[in-house]
Coordinates of C-alpha atoms in Angstrom, one line a residue:
G1 CA 1.2 25.7 -51.4
V2 CA -2.0 24.3 -50.1
F3 CA -2.8 23.9 -46.4
N4 CA -3.9 20.2 -46.6
M5 CA -2.4 18.8 -43.4
N6 CA -1.6 19.6 -39.8
C7 CA 1.6 19.6 -37.7
P8 CA 1.7 16.4 -35.7
K9 CA 3.0 18.3 -32.6
C10 CA 0.9 21.4 -32.3
G11 CA -1.9 20.7 -34.9
S12 CA -1.3 24.0 -36.8
P13 CA -2.0 23.8 -40.6
V14 CA 1.2 23.2 -42.8
M15 CA 1.8 23.2 -46.5
Q16 CA 3.0 20.3 -48.6
D17 CA 6.5 21.7 -49.2
D18 CA 7.1 22.9 -45.6
R19 CA 10.1 21.4 -43.8
F20 CA 9.3 23.0 -40.4
C21 CA 6.1 24.0 -38.7
G22 CA 5.7 27.8 -38.7
E23 CA 4.1 27.8 -35.3
C24 CA 6.2 25.4 -33.1
G25 CA 9.2 24.8 -35.3
E26 CA 8.7 21.0 -35.4
K27 CA 10.7 19.3 -38.2
L28 CA 8.5 17.7 -40.8
I29 CA 9.5 14.6 -42.8
Q30 CA 9.5 14.9 -46.6
S31 CA 8.4 11.9 -48.6
N32 CA 8.3 12.2 -52.5
G33 CA 8.4 15.9 -52.2
N34 CA 5.4 16.1 -49.9
T35 CA 5.2 16.7 -46.1
T36 CA 4.1 13.7 -44.1
A37 CA 3.3 13.3 -40.4
V38 CA 6.4 12.5 -38.4
E39 CA 5.0 9.9 -36.1
S40 CA 1.6 9.8 -34.7
T41 CA 1.4 11.3 -31.2
N42 CA -0.5 8.3 -30.0
N43 CA 2.3 6.0 -31.1
E44 CA 4.8 8.2 -29.3
K45 CA 2.7 8.1 -26.1
V46 CA 2.4 4.3 -26.3
E47 CA 6.2 3.9 -26.7
K48 CA 6.8 6.3 -23.9
F49 CA 4.3 4.4 -21.7
K50 CA 6.0 1.0 -22.5
S51 CA 9.4 2.5 -21.7
S52 CA 8.2 3.9 -18.4
L53 CA 6.6 0.6 -17.6
N54 CA 9.8 -1.3 -18.3
T55 CA 11.8 1.2 -16.2
Y56 CA 9.3 0.9 -13.3
K57 CA 9.4 -3.0 -13.5
N58 CA 13.2 -3.1 -13.5
E59 CA 13.5 -0.6 -10.6
T60 CA 10.8 -2.4 -8.6
L61 CA 12.5 -5.8 -9.1
N62 CA 15.9 -4.5 -8.1
E63 CA 14.5 -2.7 -5.1
S64 CA 12.6 -5.8 -4.0
K65 CA 15.7 -8.0 -4.0
G66 CA 17.4 -5.6 -1.6
F67 CA 14.2 -5.2 0.5
F68 CA 13.7 -8.9 1.2
K69 CA 17.3 -9.5 1.9
N70 CA 17.6 -6.6 4.3
I71 CA 14.4 -7.4 6.1
F72 CA 15.1 -11.0 6.7
T73 CA 18.8 -10.6 7.6
N74 CA 19.3 -7.1 9.0
L75 CA 15.9 -5.6 10.1
D76 CA 17.4 -3.8 13.1
Q77 CA 20.1 -2.3 11.1
E78 CA 17.7 -1.3 8.3
I79 CA 15.4 0.5 10.8
S80 CA 18.4 2.2 12.5
S81 CA 19.8 3.5 9.2
A82 CA 18.6 6.5 7.2
H83 CA 17.7 4.3 4.3
T84 CA 14.1 4.4 2.9
Y85 CA 12.3 2.5 0.1
S86 CA 10.7 4.5 -2.7
Y87 CA 7.0 5.4 -2.6
K88 CA 6.5 3.5 -5.8
F89 CA 7.9 0.3 -4.3
I90 CA 5.9 0.7 -1.1
A91 CA 2.7 1.3 -3.2
S92 CA 3.5 -1.9 -5.2
L93 CA 3.9 -3.9 -2.0
V94 CA 0.7 -2.5 -0.5
G95 CA -1.2 -3.1 -3.8
A96 CA 0.0 -6.7 -4.0
G97 CA -1.0 -7.3 -0.4
I98 CA -4.5 -5.9 -0.9
L99 CA -5.0 -8.0 -4.1
L100 CA -3.8 -11.2 -2.3
L101 CA -6.1 -10.5 0.6
L102 CA -9.0 -10.0 -1.7
I103 CA -8.3 -13.3 -3.4
F104 CA -8.1 -15.1 -0.1
L105 CA -11.4 -13.6 1.2
L106 CA -13.2 -14.5 -2.1
I107 CA -12.1 -18.1 -1.7
I108 CA -12.6 -18.4 2.1
V109 CA -16.0 -16.7 2.5
P110 CA -18.7 -19.3 1.5
A111 CA -21.1 -18.4 -1.3
D112 CA -24.2 -19.5 0.8
I113 CA -23.4 -17.0 3.5
S114 CA -25.9 -14.6 1.9
F115 CA -28.6 -16.9 3.2
F116 CA -28.0 -15.3 6.6
G117 CA -28.3 -11.8 5.4
P118 CA -25.7 -9.7 3.5
S119 CA -24.3 -11.0 0.2
K120 CA -20.9 -12.6 -0.1
S121 CA -19.5 -9.6 -2.0
S122 CA -20.6 -7.1 0.6
I123 CA -19.1 -9.2 3.4
V124 CA -15.8 -9.6 1.5
F125 CA -15.5 -5.9 0.8
S126 CA -16.5 -4.9 4.3
V127 CA -13.8 -7.1 5.8
L128 CA -11.3 -5.8 3.2
F129 CA -12.1 -2.2 4.0
S130 CA -12.0 -2.8 7.7
I131 CA -8.5 -4.3 7.5
I132 CA -7.2 -1.5 5.2
F133 CA -8.8 1.1 7.5
S134 CA -7.3 -0.5 10.6
L135 CA -3.8 -0.6 9.2
A136 CA -4.0 3.0 7.9
L137 CA -5.2 4.1 11.4
L138 CA -2.4 2.2 13.0
F139 CA 0.1 3.9 10.8
A140 CA -1.5 7.3 11.4
I141 CA -1.2 6.8 15.2
T142 CA 2.4 5.6 14.9
L143 CA 3.3 8.7 12.7
G144 CA 1.5 11.0 15.1
I145 CA 3.3 9.8 18.2
V146 CA 6.7 9.7 16.5
K147 CA 6.2 13.3 15.3
L148 CA 5.2 14.2 18.8
L149 CA 8.5 12.8 20.1
N150 CA 10.6 14.3 17.3
T151 CA 9.3 16.5 14.5
N152 CA 12.5 15.9 12.4
I153 CA 11.6 12.3 11.6
N154 CA 10.0 12.5 8.1
V155 CA 6.8 10.6 6.9
H156 CA 8.8 8.7 4.3
K157 CA 11.1 7.1 6.9
V158 CA 8.3 6.1 9.2
L159 CA 6.2 4.7 6.3
S160 CA 9.2 2.7 5.0
D161 CA 10.0 1.3 8.4
F162 CA 6.4 0.5 9.2
V163 CA 6.0 -1.5 6.0
S164 CA 9.4 -3.2 6.5
F165 CA 8.6 -4.4 10.1
N166 CA 5.1 -5.5 9.2
L167 CA 6.3 -7.7 6.4
F168 CA 6.5 -10.3 9.1
S169 CA 3.1 -9.5 10.5
T170 CA 1.6 -9.7 7.0
G171 CA 3.4 -13.0 6.3
F172 CA 2.0 -14.7 9.4
F173 CA -1.5 -13.4 8.5
F174 CA -1.4 -14.8 5.0
V175 CA 0.0 -18.2 6.2
G176 CA -2.9 -18.2 8.8
L177 CA -5.4 -17.6 6.0
L178 CA -3.8 -20.4 4.0
F179 CA -4.3 -22.8 7.0
A180 CA -7.9 -21.6 7.2
L181 CA -8.3 -22.4 3.5
I182 CA -7.1 -26.0 4.0
K183 CA -9.3 -26.4 7.0
V184 CA -6.8 -26.3 9.8
P185 CA -8.5 -23.7 12.1
S186 CA -6.2 -24.2 15.2
F187 CA -3.0 -23.2 13.3
A188 CA -4.9 -20.5 11.4
M189 CA -6.1 -18.9 14.6
I190 CA -2.7 -19.0 16.2
L191 CA -0.9 -17.4 13.2
I192 CA -3.6 -14.7 12.7
L193 CA -3.5 -13.8 16.4
L194 CA 0.3 -13.7 16.2
S195 CA 0.2 -11.4 13.2
I196 CA -2.3 -9.1 15.0
L197 CA 0.1 -9.0 18.0
L198 CA 3.0 -8.0 15.7
F199 CA 1.0 -5.3 14.1
V200 CA 0.1 -3.9 17.5
V201 CA 3.7 -4.1 18.7
S202 CA 5.1 -2.4 15.6
P203 CA 4.7 1.2 16.8
I204 CA 6.5 0.3 20.1
Y205 CA 9.3 -1.3 18.2
L206 CA 9.8 1.7 15.9
M207 CA 9.6 4.2 18.8
T208 CA 12.3 2.2 20.7
K209 CA 14.6 2.1 17.7
Y210 CA 14.2 5.8 16.9
S211 CA 15.0 6.7 20.5
N212 CA 18.6 5.4 19.8
Q213 CA 18.9 7.6 16.7
F214 CA 17.1 10.8 17.5
N215 CA 16.7 13.2 20.4
F216 CA 13.2 12.9 21.7
R217 CA 11.4 15.7 23.5
F218 CA 10.5 13.3 26.3
Q219 CA 11.2 9.7 27.2
V220 CA 10.0 7.0 24.9
V221 CA 8.0 5.3 27.7
Y222 CA 5.6 8.3 27.6
G223 CA 5.2 7.8 23.8
I224 CA 4.3 4.1 24.5
L225 CA 1.8 5.1 27.2
I226 CA 0.2 7.6 24.8
Y227 CA 0.0 4.8 22.2
F228 CA -1.7 2.4 24.6
V229 CA -4.2 5.1 25.7
V230 CA -5.1 6.0 22.1
A231 CA -5.3 2.3 21.0
S232 CA -7.5 1.4 24.0
I233 CA -10.0 4.2 23.2
I234 CA -10.2 3.3 19.5
L235 CA -10.5 -0.5 20.4
R236 CA -13.4 0.3 22.8
I237 CA -15.2 2.3 20.1
L238 CA -14.7 -0.5 17.5
V239 CA -15.8 -3.3 19.9
E240 CA -18.9 -1.4 20.9
K241 CA -19.7 -0.8 17.2
S242 CA -19.1 -4.4 16.3
I243 CA -21.4 -5.6 19.2
S244 CA -24.1 -3.1 18.1
D245 CA -23.9 -4.3 14.5
S246 CA -24.0 -7.9 15.5
L247 CA -27.1 -7.3 17.7
D248 CA -28.8 -5.5 14.8
I249 CA -28.1 -8.5 12.5
V250 CA -29.5 -10.9 15.1
N251 CA -32.6 -8.8 15.6
S252 CA -33.2 -8.6 11.9
L253 CA -32.9 -12.4 11.5
L254 CA -35.3 -13.0 14.4
T255 CA -37.8 -10.5 12.9
D256 CA -37.6 -12.2 9.5
Y257 CA -38.2 -15.7 11.0

């Protein structure tokens, strides 16, 4: 025989009348007495990807039904149980939230704001990054204090519960942005402040609920005090930085004009 084609699996040369690859043992399809490629590896990868995508979509949809039902009807029971939501589902929720926030910011921030200094896109992404960073920091503080109280509580459980509770906080925040979009600033401000309050309270709520399930090294009130001390220090740093940045912008505007 003549080596005029390659095995579709390992790429080794095969002859026309071969039924199996001599290197990897892959079965080769015969057509009109000649060996032909079984299926292109690319096609197999595409089909595998489609199958994985469908599985992921179905699993996420099924999990989301249980998620919203449990959160709106049995939040306390959900937090108190050992149940957690999958990392894939949590990532989907977070990704959807970030995308929705980006859309709101692009609509709300006026295009002519660049007249006063930074461009619209830089302001939008700065606000987006600040919000994501703040939430990540809040979760890190929550996890750190919970681990300090009891090392047996795993990261997955805390993350799942943090996301579950803050579904309400996020909901109020987006409704507030919606009111800002339709030019009702009073309601927008109230709802956004309420959402911030819920975000701030979420670590205290989780610590209190966990104190009924797990044996803490010390009383939960000390964990709450540690949280307030850490939050106060971080808040002071952020406020000072914000004031400093604002003064720099004002100075640059006064210098330009």
